[in-house]
Coordinates of C-alpha atoms in Angstrom, one line a residue:
M195 CA 107.8 -171.5 5.2
K196 CA 104.3 -170.2 5.5
A197 CA 102.0 -168.7 2.8
L198 CA 98.8 -166.8 3.1
V199 CA 96.6 -167.7 0.2
L200 CA 93.8 -165.3 -0.7
A201 CA 90.6 -166.6 -2.3
G202 CA 89.5 -170.2 -2.2
G203 CA 88.3 -171.3 -5.6
L204 CA 89.3 -174.1 -8.0
P205 CA 92.7 -172.6 -9.1
Q206 CA 93.6 -172.1 -5.4
I207 CA 93.2 -175.8 -4.8
V208 CA 96.0 -176.4 -7.3
L209 CA 98.0 -173.5 -5.9
I210 CA 97.7 -174.9 -2.3
N211 CA 98.6 -178.4 -3.4
Q212 CA 101.7 -177.2 -5.3
L213 CA 102.8 -175.1 -2.3
K214 CA 102.5 -178.1 -0.1
Q215 CA 104.6 -180.1 -2.5
R216 CA 107.3 -177.5 -1.9
G217 CA 107.0 -177.9 1.8
V218 CA 105.1 -174.7 2.4
T219 CA 102.4 -174.5 5.1
T220 CA 99.3 -172.9 3.7
I221 CA 96.8 -170.6 5.4
L222 CA 93.7 -169.8 3.4
A223 CA 91.6 -166.7 3.7
D224 CA 88.2 -166.3 1.9
G225 CA 84.9 -164.5 2.6
N226 CA 82.9 -167.7 2.2
E227 CA 82.5 -170.0 5.1
H228 CA 83.1 -173.1 3.0
P229 CA 85.1 -172.2 -0.1
L230 CA 86.2 -175.1 -2.4
A231 CA 89.9 -174.9 -1.3
R232 CA 89.2 -174.9 2.5
P233 CA 89.8 -178.7 2.9
Y234 CA 93.2 -178.5 1.2
A235 CA 94.7 -175.7 3.4
D236 CA 96.4 -176.3 6.8
L237 CA 94.5 -173.4 8.4
F238 CA 91.5 -171.3 7.3
Y239 CA 90.2 -167.8 8.1
Q240 CA 86.8 -166.6 7.1
V241 CA 87.4 -162.9 6.4
N242 CA 86.6 -160.2 3.8
I243 CA 89.7 -160.6 1.7
F244 CA 89.3 -157.0 0.4
D245 CA 89.7 -155.7 4.0
I246 CA 93.3 -154.7 3.9
E247 CA 93.8 -154.4 7.6
A248 CA 92.1 -157.7 8.3
V249 CA 94.3 -159.5 5.8
K250 CA 97.4 -157.7 7.1
K251 CA 96.6 -158.8 10.7
I252 CA 96.4 -162.5 9.6
A253 CA 99.7 -162.2 7.8
V254 CA 101.4 -160.6 10.9
D255 CA 99.8 -162.9 13.5
E256 CA 100.7 -166.0 11.5
G257 CA 104.2 -164.8 10.6
V258 CA 103.8 -165.7 6.9
D259 CA 106.7 -165.5 4.5
F260 CA 104.6 -164.3 1.7
L261 CA 101.0 -163.8 0.5
I262 CA 99.9 -165.3 -2.8
T263 CA 96.9 -165.8 -5.1
C264 CA 96.4 -166.8 -8.7
C265 CA 93.7 -166.4 -11.4
A266 CA 92.0 -163.7 -9.3
D267 CA 91.5 -160.2 -10.6
Q268 CA 90.9 -157.7 -7.8
V269 CA 92.6 -160.0 -5.2
L270 CA 95.9 -159.3 -7.0
L271 CA 95.6 -155.7 -5.7
V272 CA 95.2 -156.8 -2.1
V273 CA 98.2 -159.1 -2.2
A274 CA 100.3 -156.4 -3.7
Q275 CA 99.3 -153.8 -1.2
V276 CA 99.7 -155.9 1.9
S277 CA 102.9 -157.4 0.7
E278 CA 104.3 -154.0 0.1
M279 CA 103.2 -152.8 3.6
L280 CA 104.9 -155.8 5.2
G281 CA 108.0 -155.9 3.0
L282 CA 107.1 -159.3 1.6
P283 CA 107.8 -160.5 -1.9
W284 CA 105.2 -160.3 -4.8
Y285 CA 105.7 -160.2 -8.5
I286 CA 104.1 -156.8 -9.0
D287 CA 104.4 -153.6 -6.9
Y288 CA 101.3 -151.9 -5.5
K289 CA 101.4 -148.9 -7.9
T290 CA 101.5 -151.2 -10.9
A291 CA 98.8 -153.4 -9.4
V292 CA 96.5 -150.4 -9.2
R293 CA 97.1 -149.4 -12.8
V294 CA 96.2 -153.0 -14.0
S295 CA 93.2 -153.4 -11.7
D296 CA 91.4 -150.1 -12.0
K297 CA 89.6 -149.8 -15.3
R298 CA 89.8 -146.0 -15.2
E299 CA 93.5 -146.0 -15.0
M300 CA 93.7 -148.8 -17.5
K301 CA 91.7 -146.9 -20.2
R302 CA 93.6 -143.7 -19.6
I303 CA 96.9 -145.4 -20.2
F304 CA 95.5 -147.2 -23.3
M305 CA 94.6 -143.8 -24.8
E306 CA 97.9 -142.2 -23.9
N307 CA 99.8 -145.0 -25.6
N308 CA 97.7 -145.5 -28.7
I309 CA 96.5 -148.9 -27.6
P310 CA 93.3 -149.7 -29.6
T311 CA 90.3 -149.4 -27.4
S312 CA 86.8 -148.0 -27.5
R313 CA 85.9 -144.4 -26.7
Y314 CA 84.8 -143.9 -23.1
V315 CA 84.1 -141.7 -20.1
E316 CA 84.6 -142.3 -16.4
L317 CA 82.0 -141.1 -14.0
A318 CA 81.2 -141.1 -10.3
E319 CA 77.7 -139.8 -11.1
L320 CA 75.8 -140.1 -14.4
D321 CA 76.3 -136.9 -16.4
M322 CA 74.6 -137.0 -19.8
E323 CA 76.6 -134.0 -21.0
Q324 CA 79.8 -136.0 -20.7
I325 CA 78.5 -138.9 -22.8
K326 CA 76.7 -136.9 -25.5
D327 CA 79.4 -137.7 -28.0
L328 CA 79.4 -141.5 -27.4
A329 CA 77.3 -143.6 -29.8
Y330 CA 74.8 -146.2 -28.6
P331 CA 74.9 -149.1 -27.7
L332 CA 76.9 -148.2 -24.7
I333 CA 78.7 -150.6 -22.3
V334 CA 78.4 -149.8 -18.6
K335 CA 80.8 -151.4 -16.1
P336 CA 82.1 -150.9 -12.6
V337 CA 85.7 -149.9 -12.5
D338 CA 86.7 -152.5 -10.0
A339 CA 84.4 -155.6 -10.4
Y340 CA 85.1 -159.0 -11.9
S341 CA 83.3 -162.0 -13.5
S342 CA 81.2 -159.6 -15.7
K343 CA 79.4 -158.3 -12.6
G344 CA 77.6 -155.1 -13.4
V345 CA 78.6 -155.1 -17.0
R346 CA 75.5 -154.3 -19.2
K347 CA 74.8 -153.1 -22.7
A348 CA 72.5 -150.0 -22.8
L349 CA 70.5 -149.4 -26.0
N350 CA 68.9 -146.1 -24.9
V351 CA 69.0 -143.5 -22.2
D352 CA 66.5 -145.2 -19.9
E353 CA 68.6 -148.4 -19.9
L354 CA 71.8 -146.3 -19.4
K355 CA 70.3 -144.7 -16.2
Q356 CA 69.3 -148.1 -14.8
Y357 CA 72.5 -149.9 -15.5
F358 CA 74.7 -147.0 -14.4
A359 CA 72.9 -147.1 -11.0
E360 CA 73.5 -150.8 -10.7
A361 CA 77.1 -150.6 -11.7
A362 CA 77.7 -147.8 -9.1
Q363 CA 76.3 -150.0 -6.4
I364 CA 78.5 -152.9 -7.3
S365 CA 81.7 -150.8 -7.6
R366 CA 83.5 -150.6 -4.2
N367 CA 84.6 -147.0 -4.9
G368 CA 81.5 -146.0 -6.9
G369 CA 83.4 -145.4 -10.1
V370 CA 81.8 -146.4 -13.4
I371 CA 83.1 -146.7 -17.0
V372 CA 80.7 -145.9 -19.9
E373 CA 82.2 -146.9 -23.3
E374 CA 81.1 -147.5 -26.8
F375 CA 80.1 -151.1 -27.7
C376 CA 82.5 -152.8 -30.1
Q377 CA 81.0 -155.4 -32.4
G378 CA 82.9 -158.6 -33.1
E379 CA 84.3 -161.9 -31.6
E380 CA 85.7 -161.8 -28.1
I381 CA 89.2 -163.1 -27.9
S382 CA 90.9 -164.0 -24.7
V383 CA 94.7 -163.9 -24.8
D384 CA 96.8 -165.5 -22.0
L385 CA 100.5 -164.6 -21.9
Y386 CA 103.5 -164.8 -19.8
V387 CA 105.8 -161.8 -19.6
E388 CA 109.5 -162.7 -19.3
D389 CA 112.0 -159.9 -18.8
G390 CA 109.5 -157.4 -20.4
V391 CA 108.8 -159.6 -23.4
A392 CA 105.2 -160.9 -24.0
H393 CA 105.0 -164.6 -24.8
V394 CA 101.6 -165.7 -26.1
L395 CA 100.5 -169.0 -24.4
C396 CA 97.0 -169.4 -25.6
V397 CA 94.6 -167.4 -27.8
S398 CA 91.0 -168.6 -27.3
N399 CA 87.5 -167.3 -28.0
S400 CA 85.2 -166.4 -25.0
E401 CA 81.7 -167.3 -26.0
K402 CA 78.8 -165.6 -24.2
L403 CA 75.3 -166.6 -23.5
K404 CA 72.8 -165.0 -26.0
D405 CA 71.6 -162.3 -23.7
E406 CA 70.7 -158.8 -25.0
D407 CA 72.5 -156.8 -22.3
R408 CA 74.6 -159.2 -20.1
F409 CA 78.0 -160.7 -20.9
I410 CA 78.1 -164.2 -19.3
I411 CA 80.8 -166.6 -20.5
F412 CA 79.7 -170.2 -21.1
R413 CA 82.7 -171.4 -23.1
G414 CA 86.4 -170.9 -23.6
K415 CA 87.4 -172.3 -27.0
Y416 CA 90.8 -173.1 -28.5
P417 CA 91.7 -172.4 -31.3
A418 CA 90.4 -168.9 -31.6
I419 CA 88.9 -167.6 -34.8
A420 CA 92.1 -165.8 -36.0
D421 CA 94.3 -166.0 -39.0
T422 CA 98.1 -165.5 -39.0
A423 CA 97.9 -161.7 -39.7
L424 CA 95.4 -161.2 -36.8
L425 CA 97.6 -163.3 -34.5
E426 CA 100.6 -161.1 -35.3
R427 CA 98.4 -158.0 -34.6
I428 CA 97.4 -159.5 -31.2
R429 CA 101.1 -160.1 -30.3
Y430 CA 102.0 -156.5 -31.3
V431 CA 99.2 -155.0 -29.1
A432 CA 100.1 -157.3 -26.2
Q433 CA 103.7 -156.0 -26.3
Q434 CA 102.3 -152.4 -26.5
I435 CA 100.5 -153.1 -23.2
V436 CA 103.5 -154.6 -21.6
D437 CA 105.6 -151.6 -22.5
A438 CA 103.0 -149.0 -21.5
F439 CA 102.5 -150.5 -18.0
G440 CA 106.2 -151.4 -17.5
L441 CA 105.5 -155.1 -16.8
K442 CA 108.6 -157.2 -16.3
N443 CA 107.9 -160.8 -15.1
C444 CA 104.3 -161.8 -14.6
P445 CA 101.3 -163.7 -16.1
M446 CA 98.9 -161.6 -18.1
L447 CA 95.4 -161.8 -19.6
I448 CA 94.0 -159.6 -22.3
Q449 CA 90.4 -159.5 -23.4
M450 CA 89.9 -158.1 -26.9
I451 CA 87.2 -157.8 -29.5
S452 CA 88.2 -158.7 -33.1
N453 CA 86.4 -157.8 -36.3
G454 CA 88.6 -160.3 -38.1
K455 CA 91.3 -157.8 -39.2
D456 CA 92.0 -155.7 -36.1
V457 CA 91.4 -155.8 -32.4
S458 CA 90.1 -153.4 -29.7
V459 CA 91.2 -154.0 -26.1
L460 CA 88.4 -154.4 -23.5
E461 CA 90.7 -154.7 -20.5
F462 CA 93.6 -156.7 -19.2
C463 CA 95.2 -157.8 -15.9
A464 CA 98.6 -159.0 -14.7
R465 CA 97.2 -162.5 -13.9
T466 CA 96.1 -165.7 -15.5
G467 CA 92.5 -166.1 -16.6
G468 CA 90.2 -167.2 -13.9
N469 CA 88.4 -170.4 -13.0
M470 CA 89.4 -173.2 -15.4
K471 CA 91.6 -171.2 -17.7
Y472 CA 94.8 -172.6 -16.2
I473 CA 93.7 -176.0 -17.6
L474 CA 93.1 -174.7 -21.1
I475 CA 96.5 -172.9 -21.1
Q476 CA 98.5 -176.0 -19.9
R477 CA 96.8 -178.3 -22.4
V478 CA 97.4 -175.9 -25.3
S479 CA 100.9 -174.6 -24.4
G480 CA 102.4 -177.1 -21.8
F481 CA 103.1 -174.1 -19.6
D482 CA 102.0 -174.3 -15.9
V483 CA 101.0 -170.7 -15.0
I484 CA 100.2 -171.5 -11.4
S485 CA 103.7 -173.0 -10.8
A486 CA 105.2 -170.0 -12.5
V487 CA 103.4 -167.6 -10.0
I488 CA 104.8 -169.7 -7.1
D489 CA 108.3 -169.5 -8.6
L490 CA 108.1 -165.8 -9.0
T491 CA 106.9 -165.3 -5.5
M492 CA 109.6 -167.5 -4.1
G493 CA 112.4 -165.8 -6.1
V494 CA 112.8 -168.3 -8.9
R495 CA 112.7 -167.1 -12.5
P496 CA 110.4 -169.4 -14.6
K497 CA 111.6 -170.3 -18.0
V498 CA 109.0 -170.0 -20.8
E499 CA 109.0 -173.1 -23.0
I500 CA 105.9 -173.4 -25.2
K501 CA 105.0 -176.8 -26.6
P502 CA 102.6 -177.3 -29.5
P503 CA 99.0 -178.4 -28.6
Q504 CA 98.3 -182.1 -28.6
H505 CA 94.8 -181.7 -29.9
Q506 CA 93.2 -179.5 -32.5
Y507 CA 90.3 -178.5 -30.2
V508 CA 90.5 -177.8 -26.4
V509 CA 87.3 -176.4 -24.9
N510 CA 86.2 -175.5 -21.4
D511 CA 82.4 -175.3 -21.0
F512 CA 80.7 -173.9 -18.0
I513 CA 77.4 -175.2 -16.6
Y514 CA 74.8 -172.9 -15.2
C515 CA 71.7 -174.0 -13.3
K516 CA 68.1 -173.1 -12.5
P517 CA 67.6 -171.6 -9.0
G518 CA 67.8 -174.2 -6.2
V519 CA 70.0 -175.7 -3.6
F520 CA 73.0 -177.5 -5.1
D521 CA 73.5 -181.1 -3.9
H522 CA 75.7 -183.2 -6.2
L523 CA 76.8 -184.0 -9.8
E524 CA 75.8 -187.2 -11.7
G525 CA 77.2 -188.9 -14.8
F526 CA 80.5 -187.0 -15.0
D527 CA 82.8 -189.8 -13.7
A528 CA 81.5 -192.3 -16.2
L529 CA 82.0 -189.7 -19.0
V530 CA 85.6 -189.3 -17.9
E531 CA 86.2 -193.1 -17.7
E532 CA 84.8 -193.5 -21.3
G533 CA 87.2 -190.7 -22.6
V534 CA 84.3 -188.4 -23.5
L535 CA 85.5 -185.8 -20.9
A536 CA 89.1 -184.9 -20.4
E537 CA 88.2 -183.7 -16.9
Y538 CA 85.5 -181.9 -15.0
H539 CA 85.3 -179.7 -11.8
C540 CA 82.6 -178.9 -9.4
L541 CA 82.7 -175.1 -8.7
R542 CA 80.3 -174.9 -5.8
P543 CA 80.1 -176.5 -2.4
K544 CA 77.2 -178.8 -1.5
G545 CA 74.2 -177.0 0.0
M546 CA 74.9 -173.7 -1.7
Q547 CA 71.9 -171.7 -2.9
V548 CA 72.0 -171.3 -6.7
R549 CA 70.4 -168.1 -7.8
G550 CA 70.2 -168.7 -11.5
V551 CA 72.2 -167.0 -14.2
A552 CA 73.1 -163.3 -13.5
S553 CA 76.9 -163.3 -14.1
S554 CA 79.8 -165.5 -15.0
S555 CA 80.4 -166.2 -11.2
D556 CA 77.1 -168.2 -11.2
R557 CA 78.6 -171.2 -13.0
V558 CA 78.2 -174.4 -10.9
A559 CA 80.5 -176.7 -12.7
G560 CA 82.8 -176.9 -15.7
F561 CA 84.3 -179.5 -18.0
T562 CA 87.0 -179.9 -20.6
V563 CA 86.6 -181.7 -23.9
V564 CA 89.5 -182.3 -26.2
A565 CA 89.2 -183.5 -29.8
D566 CA 91.0 -183.8 -33.1
S567 CA 88.1 -182.7 -35.2
L568 CA 85.0 -180.6 -35.0
E569 CA 82.8 -183.7 -35.6
E570 CA 84.5 -185.5 -32.7
F571 CA 84.2 -182.6 -30.4
N572 CA 80.4 -182.2 -31.0
Q573 CA 79.9 -185.9 -30.6
K574 CA 81.5 -185.9 -27.2
H575 CA 79.9 -182.6 -26.2
R576 CA 76.4 -183.9 -27.0
A577 CA 77.0 -187.0 -24.9
V578 CA 77.8 -184.6 -21.9
V579 CA 74.7 -182.5 -22.5
E580 CA 72.5 -185.6 -22.7
R581 CA 74.0 -187.6 -19.8
A582 CA 75.4 -185.2 -17.2
R583 CA 73.2 -184.0 -14.4
I584 CA 73.4 -181.4 -11.6
M585 CA 71.0 -182.4 -8.8
D586 CA 69.4 -180.2 -6.2
E587 CA 68.5 -181.3 -2.6
N588 CA 65.2 -182.7 -3.8
G589 CA 66.8 -184.9 -6.4
V590 CA 65.8 -182.7 -9.3
D591 CA 68.1 -182.0 -12.2
I592 CA 68.6 -178.2 -12.3
M593 CA 71.3 -178.1 -15.0
R594 CA 70.6 -175.7 -17.8
H595 CA 71.3 -178.2 -20.7
D596 CA 69.9 -175.6 -23.1
L597 CA 72.8 -173.3 -22.5
L598 CA 75.4 -175.7 -24.0
P599 CA 75.2 -175.5 -27.8
D600 CA 77.3 -177.4 -30.3
L601 CA 80.6 -175.9 -31.5
Q602 CA 80.1 -174.2 -34.9

């Protein structure tokens, strides 16, 4: 069998390796010349993976049995569309993929089905008359971007105009959502939908850098700040979303804001959380979401069996850097050998230009710390911050150590 894998980040390395274990030949397509997953695939195409015709041509020319991706937001839509065009299997049809990928469609369906979410308007051009009833601060976001690209918080009209123009430039179809800001803790809920029933795998907090108008994740933390009543509310809202969108069998990620008693849904997608989230989910629940996606695509029905977490704290931290040319990591292997780190992953190829910190996609590396107490976690975490290094081509440490605070 042959599979065309779209996107070549860290989760796709795991995806490709698992496909190979099942005897599947892997063809990778990615827009970057040297994506992380390239050395693991049998064949590589550098191509704009949002170019439907280009992706379709590769699939036809190579005679693939299916297209696949994981943990990738907008790529889900491409896989669904090309698979449907070619009559190939995928776990979600194109119409549903559009509804769960386009933030305009998503918000409309939320409102129609009484799913809690903030008030909003959708605009192709900024029209102050349409937003006059919305209260500042306002969140501006492209309808079809990812990794917090173009998501900004506007405190006044001047900022709104600036951020709207930026979001419109980032959006592939020019659409922009303007919505009211919701104060509270951000909660990330990863689930697996089995026969239309939402099974919660992991509820974690997404902690953001302290930036006035950007939303850049530096940490995914389990357990989330949520009591039993709030967790039940989360499960109820998750099932509301599954029912409203007609989801049957698929992974799912919901991003919410909680005030401690209730939740407001920011957005969701029929996929697993990106980057290192699959690690957090498996350590917390024992469920392998990447394997489940392969099963679904190959016609096997995964069975959801959730195991209790082995540690009280499981935390993914992401490392950002000062501008420079990335060369290598230092100190991480020793930290793993000593049991300080559970694991770490380099997220950028050697020689890549690092631009600084503008969105969540600018993270250069990530690591996982597990601990049985808050004190143990912070002790391990401080050792990482003190000893780990990310070096540029001139031998200078460009790691932003200051962006990795203790867990409170």
